[in-house]
Amino acid sequence: MAARGAPGAAGRRPWLLMAPAPPPPLLLLLLVPLLLAPRPAEALVEGLYCGARDCYGVLGVSRSASKAEIARAYRQLARRYHPDRYRPEPGDGPGAAPPSAEAFLLVATAYETLKDEETRKDYDYMLDHPEEYYSHYYHYYSRRLAPKVDVRVVILVSVCAISVFQYFSWWNSYNKAISYLATVPKYRIQATEIAKEQGLLKKAKEKGKNKKSKEEIRDEEENIIKNIIKSKIDIKGGYQKPQVRDLLLFQVLLAPFHLCSYVAWYCRWIYNFNIKGKEYGEEERLYLIRKSMKMSQSQFDSLEDHQKETFLKRELWIKENYEVYKQEQEEELKKKLASDPRWKRYRRWMKNEGPGRLTFVDD
């Protein structure tokens, strides 16, 4: 008989009797690695290699078969399953249907997998380690989608093609510049006088057995003038004479050398001018002026010598002097534009008939 006041079995609540006891913390620690462990995968997976079929079984060879045995087995199965080479076997009936294309495709896939040493090694590893599911997918598709041509060869061919295009494009621009200069009276007269002094024009007009027509003489004289202009004039900037060292191919090859040269030059600059406090030379002053003007080396080289001398006289490598010079240039430009009749017409048009204004003409 139960003691008074003590709850009996009949008085207990049912849900208290059915509630499981909480697991101890040590048991939870032991179960965590089991829960987080990767789930083992099947060795043969659809979408990889031969799918759910064993590639060795498809060809009828063992895993220790040599490449010659694999090739022999493939040729036999190809003659049997290829739709164009199919011949009925002696045991087949008269109405036997040829094998399906899927059968031959499976045989071809098995052979492609096993004939390559690296692919066969990956496939054997998948058979031996089926639990590394995602690793098998990575190796399969990395080989399947890998480019057939070496990427380095593609890059080299592309750089060479761009360099060839650069070279001929630069020569075309240079020849256009020479042809234009040959039409400028200032340069043409000087080139003609030099050609007369050297007797080149007389040679072009010589008469003999090989008498030339007027057009041939004119073309030859034009070429003589152009050649003299090429030898006497120094074109800089975008129309300068192309140099092989400026091509992309040579720039890529010489990039390590240029990088090391720049690092050495920068270290010398810091040591000489920042640490030792030496005065800038003419080359360094022109470099600072070019950087202040935000001009490239080719653009700065295209400037006349007297302009560079003016920059040096005004000491434009000093920031304060350059700001004053820049302000003067802007004011001078404004004055020129203010006195230019074309600029006045443009401002008048912008004010009266410029963009954003609708006008209607009544006929």
PDB file of N, CA and C in Angstrom, residues 161-203:
ATOM      1  N   ALA A 161      50.761  37.027 -83.322  1.00  0.00           N
ATOM      2  CA  ALA A 161      49.834  37.596 -84.300  1.00  0.00           C
ATOM      3  C   ALA A 161      49.606  39.083 -84.038  1.00  0.00           C
ATOM      4  N   ILE A 162      49.446  39.449 -82.761  1.00  0.00           N
ATOM      5  CA  ILE A 162      49.260  40.861 -82.413  1.00  0.00           C
ATOM      6  C   ILE A 162      50.506  41.666 -82.774  1.00  0.00           C
ATOM      7  N   SER A 163      51.685  41.087 -82.551  1.00  0.00           N
ATOM      8  CA  SER A 163      52.928  41.788 -82.871  1.00  0.00           C
ATOM      9  C   SER A 163      53.070  42.022 -84.367  1.00  0.00           C
ATOM     10  N   VAL A 164      52.708  41.029 -85.167  1.00  0.00           N
ATOM     11  CA  VAL A 164      52.774  41.197 -86.629  1.00  0.00           C
ATOM     12  C   VAL A 164      51.803  42.293 -87.077  1.00  0.00           C
ATOM     13  N   PHE A 165      50.594  42.285 -86.518  1.00  0.00           N
ATOM     14  CA  PHE A 165      49.621  43.328 -86.855  1.00  0.00           C
ATOM     15  C   PHE A 165      50.136  44.705 -86.437  1.00  0.00           C
ATOM     16  N   GLN A 166      50.740  44.787 -85.259  1.00  0.00           N
ATOM     17  CA  GLN A 166      51.316  46.058 -84.803  1.00  0.00           C
ATOM     18  C   GLN A 166      52.377  46.561 -85.767  1.00  0.00           C
ATOM     19  N   TYR A 167      53.251  45.674 -86.183  1.00  0.00           N
ATOM     20  CA  TYR A 167      54.383  46.078 -87.021  1.00  0.00           C
ATOM     21  C   TYR A 167      53.904  46.661 -88.345  1.00  0.00           C
ATOM     22  N   PHE A 168      52.996  45.974 -89.028  1.00  0.00           N
ATOM     23  CA  PHE A 168      52.522  46.452 -90.323  1.00  0.00           C
ATOM     24  C   PHE A 168      51.638  47.688 -90.163  1.00  0.00           C
ATOM     25  N   SER A 169      50.889  47.768 -89.067  1.00  0.00           N
ATOM     26  CA  SER A 169      50.068  48.949 -88.824  1.00  0.00           C
ATOM     27  C   SER A 169      50.941  50.182 -88.592  1.00  0.00           C
ATOM     28  N   TRP A 170      52.018  50.028 -87.830  1.00  0.00           N
ATOM     29  CA  TRP A 170      52.928  51.147 -87.583  1.00  0.00           C
ATOM     30  C   TRP A 170      53.641  51.576 -88.854  1.00  0.00           C
ATOM     31  N   TRP A 171      54.038  50.623 -89.689  1.00  0.00           N
ATOM     32  CA  TRP A 171      54.680  50.976 -90.944  1.00  0.00           C
ATOM     33  C   TRP A 171      53.709  51.727 -91.857  1.00  0.00           C
ATOM     34  N   ASN A 172      52.447  51.313 -91.835  1.00  0.00           N
ATOM     35  CA  ASN A 172      51.448  52.012 -92.639  1.00  0.00           C
ATOM     36  C   ASN A 172      51.278  53.457 -92.177  1.00  0.00           C
ATOM     37  N   SER A 173      51.233  53.659 -90.855  1.00  0.00           N
ATOM     38  CA  SER A 173      51.109  55.015 -90.318  1.00  0.00           C
ATOM     39  C   SER A 173      52.350  55.849 -90.648  1.00  0.00           C
ATOM     40  N   TYR A 174      53.515  55.236 -90.555  1.00  0.00           N
ATOM     41  CA  TYR A 174      54.760  55.951 -90.857  1.00  0.00           C
ATOM     42  C   TYR A 174      54.812  56.365 -92.323  1.00  0.00           C
ATOM     43  N   ASN A 175      54.421  55.483 -93.231  1.00  0.00           N
ATOM     44  CA  ASN A 175      54.426  55.820 -94.658  1.00  0.00           C
ATOM     45  C   ASN A 175      53.410  56.909 -94.974  1.00  0.00           C
ATOM     46  N   LYS A 176      52.270  56.890 -94.273  1.00  0.00           N
ATOM     47  CA  LYS A 176      51.285  57.964 -94.470  1.00  0.00           C
ATOM     48  C   LYS A 176      51.858  59.307 -94.029  1.00  0.00           C
ATOM     49  N   ALA A 177      52.591  59.312 -92.910  1.00  0.00           N
ATOM     50  CA  ALA A 177      53.200  60.553 -92.436  1.00  0.00           C
ATOM     51  C   ALA A 177      54.237  61.061 -93.429  1.00  0.00           C
ATOM     52  N   ILE A 178      55.049  60.174 -94.002  1.00  0.00           N
ATOM     53  CA  ILE A 178      56.060  60.586 -94.987  1.00  0.00           C
ATOM     54  C   ILE A 178      55.379  61.127 -96.248  1.00  0.00           C
ATOM     55  N   SER A 179      54.302  60.462 -96.673  1.00  0.00           N
ATOM     56  CA  SER A 179      53.589  60.942 -97.857  1.00  0.00           C
ATOM     57  C   SER A 179      52.988  62.316 -97.615  1.00  0.00           C
ATOM     58  N   TYR A 180      52.498  62.550 -96.410  1.00  0.00           N
ATOM     59  CA  TYR A 180      51.948  63.869 -96.097  1.00  0.00           C
ATOM     60  C   TYR A 180      53.054  64.935 -96.071  1.00  0.00           C
ATOM     61  N   LEU A 181      54.193  64.612 -95.455  1.00  0.00           N
ATOM     62  CA  LEU A 181      55.286  65.583 -95.383  1.00  0.00           C
ATOM     63  C   LEU A 181      55.838  65.901 -96.767  1.00  0.00           C
ATOM     64  N   ALA A 182      55.734  64.940 -97.692  1.00  0.00           N
ATOM     65  CA  ALA A 182      56.217  65.190 -99.051  1.00  0.00           C
ATOM     66  C   ALA A 182      55.339  66.194 -99.778  1.00  0.00           C
ATOM     67  N   THR A 183      54.122  66.424 -99.297  1.00  0.00           N
ATOM     68  CA  THR A 183      53.233  67.419 -99.907  1.00  0.00           C
ATOM     69  C   THR A 183      53.353  68.786 -99.257  1.00  0.00           C
ATOM     70  N   VAL A 184      54.014  68.871 -98.098  1.00  0.00           N
ATOM     71  CA  VAL A 184      54.202  70.156 -97.419  1.00  0.00           C
ATOM     72  C   VAL A 184      55.308  70.927 -98.140  1.00  0.00           C
ATOM     73  N   PRO A 185      55.060  72.140 -98.616  1.00  0.00           N
ATOM     74  CA  PRO A 185      56.085  72.875 -99.398  1.00  0.00           C
ATOM     75  C   PRO A 185      57.402  73.048 -98.655  1.00  0.00           C
ATOM     76  N   LYS A 186      57.332  73.293 -97.352  1.00  0.00           N
ATOM     77  CA  LYS A 186      58.554  73.533 -96.586  1.00  0.00           C
ATOM     78  C   LYS A 186      59.511  72.358 -96.703  1.00  0.00           C
ATOM     79  N   TYR A 187      59.015  71.150 -96.485  1.00  0.00           N
ATOM     80  CA  TYR A 187      59.881  69.963 -96.524  1.00  0.00           C
ATOM     81  C   TYR A 187      60.164  69.517 -97.951  1.00  0.00           C
ATOM     82  N   ARG A 188      59.209  69.704 -98.849  1.00  0.00           N
ATOM     83  CA  ARG A 188      59.412  69.244-100.218  1.00  0.00           C
ATOM     84  C   ARG A 188      60.496  70.062-100.918  1.00  0.00           C
ATOM     85  N   ILE A 189      60.491  71.381-100.702  1.00  0.00           N
ATOM     86  CA  ILE A 189      61.507  72.233-101.332  1.00  0.00           C
ATOM     87  C   ILE A 189      62.900  71.879-100.816  1.00  0.00           C
ATOM     88  N   GLN A 190      63.018  71.684 -99.502  1.00  0.00           N
ATOM     89  CA  GLN A 190      64.323  71.320 -98.940  1.00  0.00           C
ATOM     90  C   GLN A 190      64.800  69.972 -99.477  1.00  0.00           C
ATOM     91  N   ALA A 191      63.890  68.995 -99.557  1.00  0.00           N
ATOM     92  CA  ALA A 191      64.276  67.676-100.076  1.00  0.00           C
ATOM     93  C   ALA A 191      64.655  67.755-101.548  1.00  0.00           C
ATOM     94  N   THR A 192      63.946  68.594-102.329  1.00  0.00           N
ATOM     95  CA  THR A 192      64.269  68.740-103.749  1.00  0.00           C
ATOM     96  C   THR A 192      65.646  69.368-103.937  1.00  0.00           C
ATOM     97  N   GLU A 193      65.986  70.368-103.131  1.00  0.00           N
ATOM     98  CA  GLU A 193      67.307  70.995-103.233  1.00  0.00           C
ATOM     99  C   GLU A 193      68.414  70.005-102.881  1.00  0.00           C
ATOM    100  N   ILE A 194      68.196  69.205-101.844  1.00  0.00           N
ATOM    101  CA  ILE A 194      69.198  68.192-101.479  1.00  0.00           C
ATOM    102  C   ILE A 194      69.363  67.177-102.597  1.00  0.00           C
ATOM    103  N   ALA A 195      68.242  66.766-103.221  1.00  0.00           N
ATOM    104  CA  ALA A 195      68.322  65.803-104.323  1.00  0.00           C
ATOM    105  C   ALA A 195      69.060  66.385-105.517  1.00  0.00           C
ATOM    106  N   LYS A 196      68.872  67.682-105.802  1.00  0.00           N
ATOM    107  CA  LYS A 196      69.597  68.319-106.911  1.00  0.00           C
ATOM    108  C   LYS A 196      71.085  68.418-106.609  1.00  0.00           C
ATOM    109  N   GLU A 197      71.423  68.749-105.364  1.00  0.00           N
ATOM    110  CA  GLU A 197      72.835  68.842-104.992  1.00  0.00           C
ATOM    111  C   GLU A 197      73.533  67.497-105.114  1.00  0.00           C
ATOM    112  N   GLN A 198      72.866  66.445-104.781  1.00  0.00           N
ATOM    113  CA  GLN A 198      73.462  65.113-104.867  1.00  0.00           C
ATOM    114  C   GLN A 198      73.336  64.505-106.256  1.00  0.00           C
ATOM    115  N   GLY A 199      72.643  65.182-107.153  1.00  0.00           N
ATOM    116  CA  GLY A 199      72.507  64.684-108.518  1.00  0.00           C
ATOM    117  C   GLY A 199      71.558  63.517-108.662  1.00  0.00           C
ATOM    118  N   LEU A 200      70.664  63.345-107.736  1.00  0.00           N
ATOM    119  CA  LEU A 200      69.742  62.206-107.797  1.00  0.00           C
ATOM    120  C   LEU A 200      68.649  62.411-108.828  1.00  0.00           C
ATOM    121  N   LEU A 201      68.192  63.658-108.985  1.00  0.00           N
ATOM    122  CA  LEU A 201      67.123  63.910-109.957  1.00  0.00           C
ATOM    123  C   LEU A 201      67.621  63.784-111.385  1.00  0.00           C
ATOM    124  N   LYS A 202      68.904  64.097-111.632  1.00  0.00           N
ATOM    125  CA  LYS A 202      69.456  63.945-112.976  1.00  0.00           C
ATOM    126  C   LYS A 202      69.525  62.480-113.380  1.00  0.00           C
ATOM    127  N   LYS A 203      69.884  61.650-112.418  1.00  0.00           N
ATOM    128  CA  LYS A 203      69.949  60.218-112.723  1.00  0.00           C
ATOM    129  C   LYS A 203      68.585  59.668-113.103  1.00  0.00           C
TER     130      LYS A 203
END
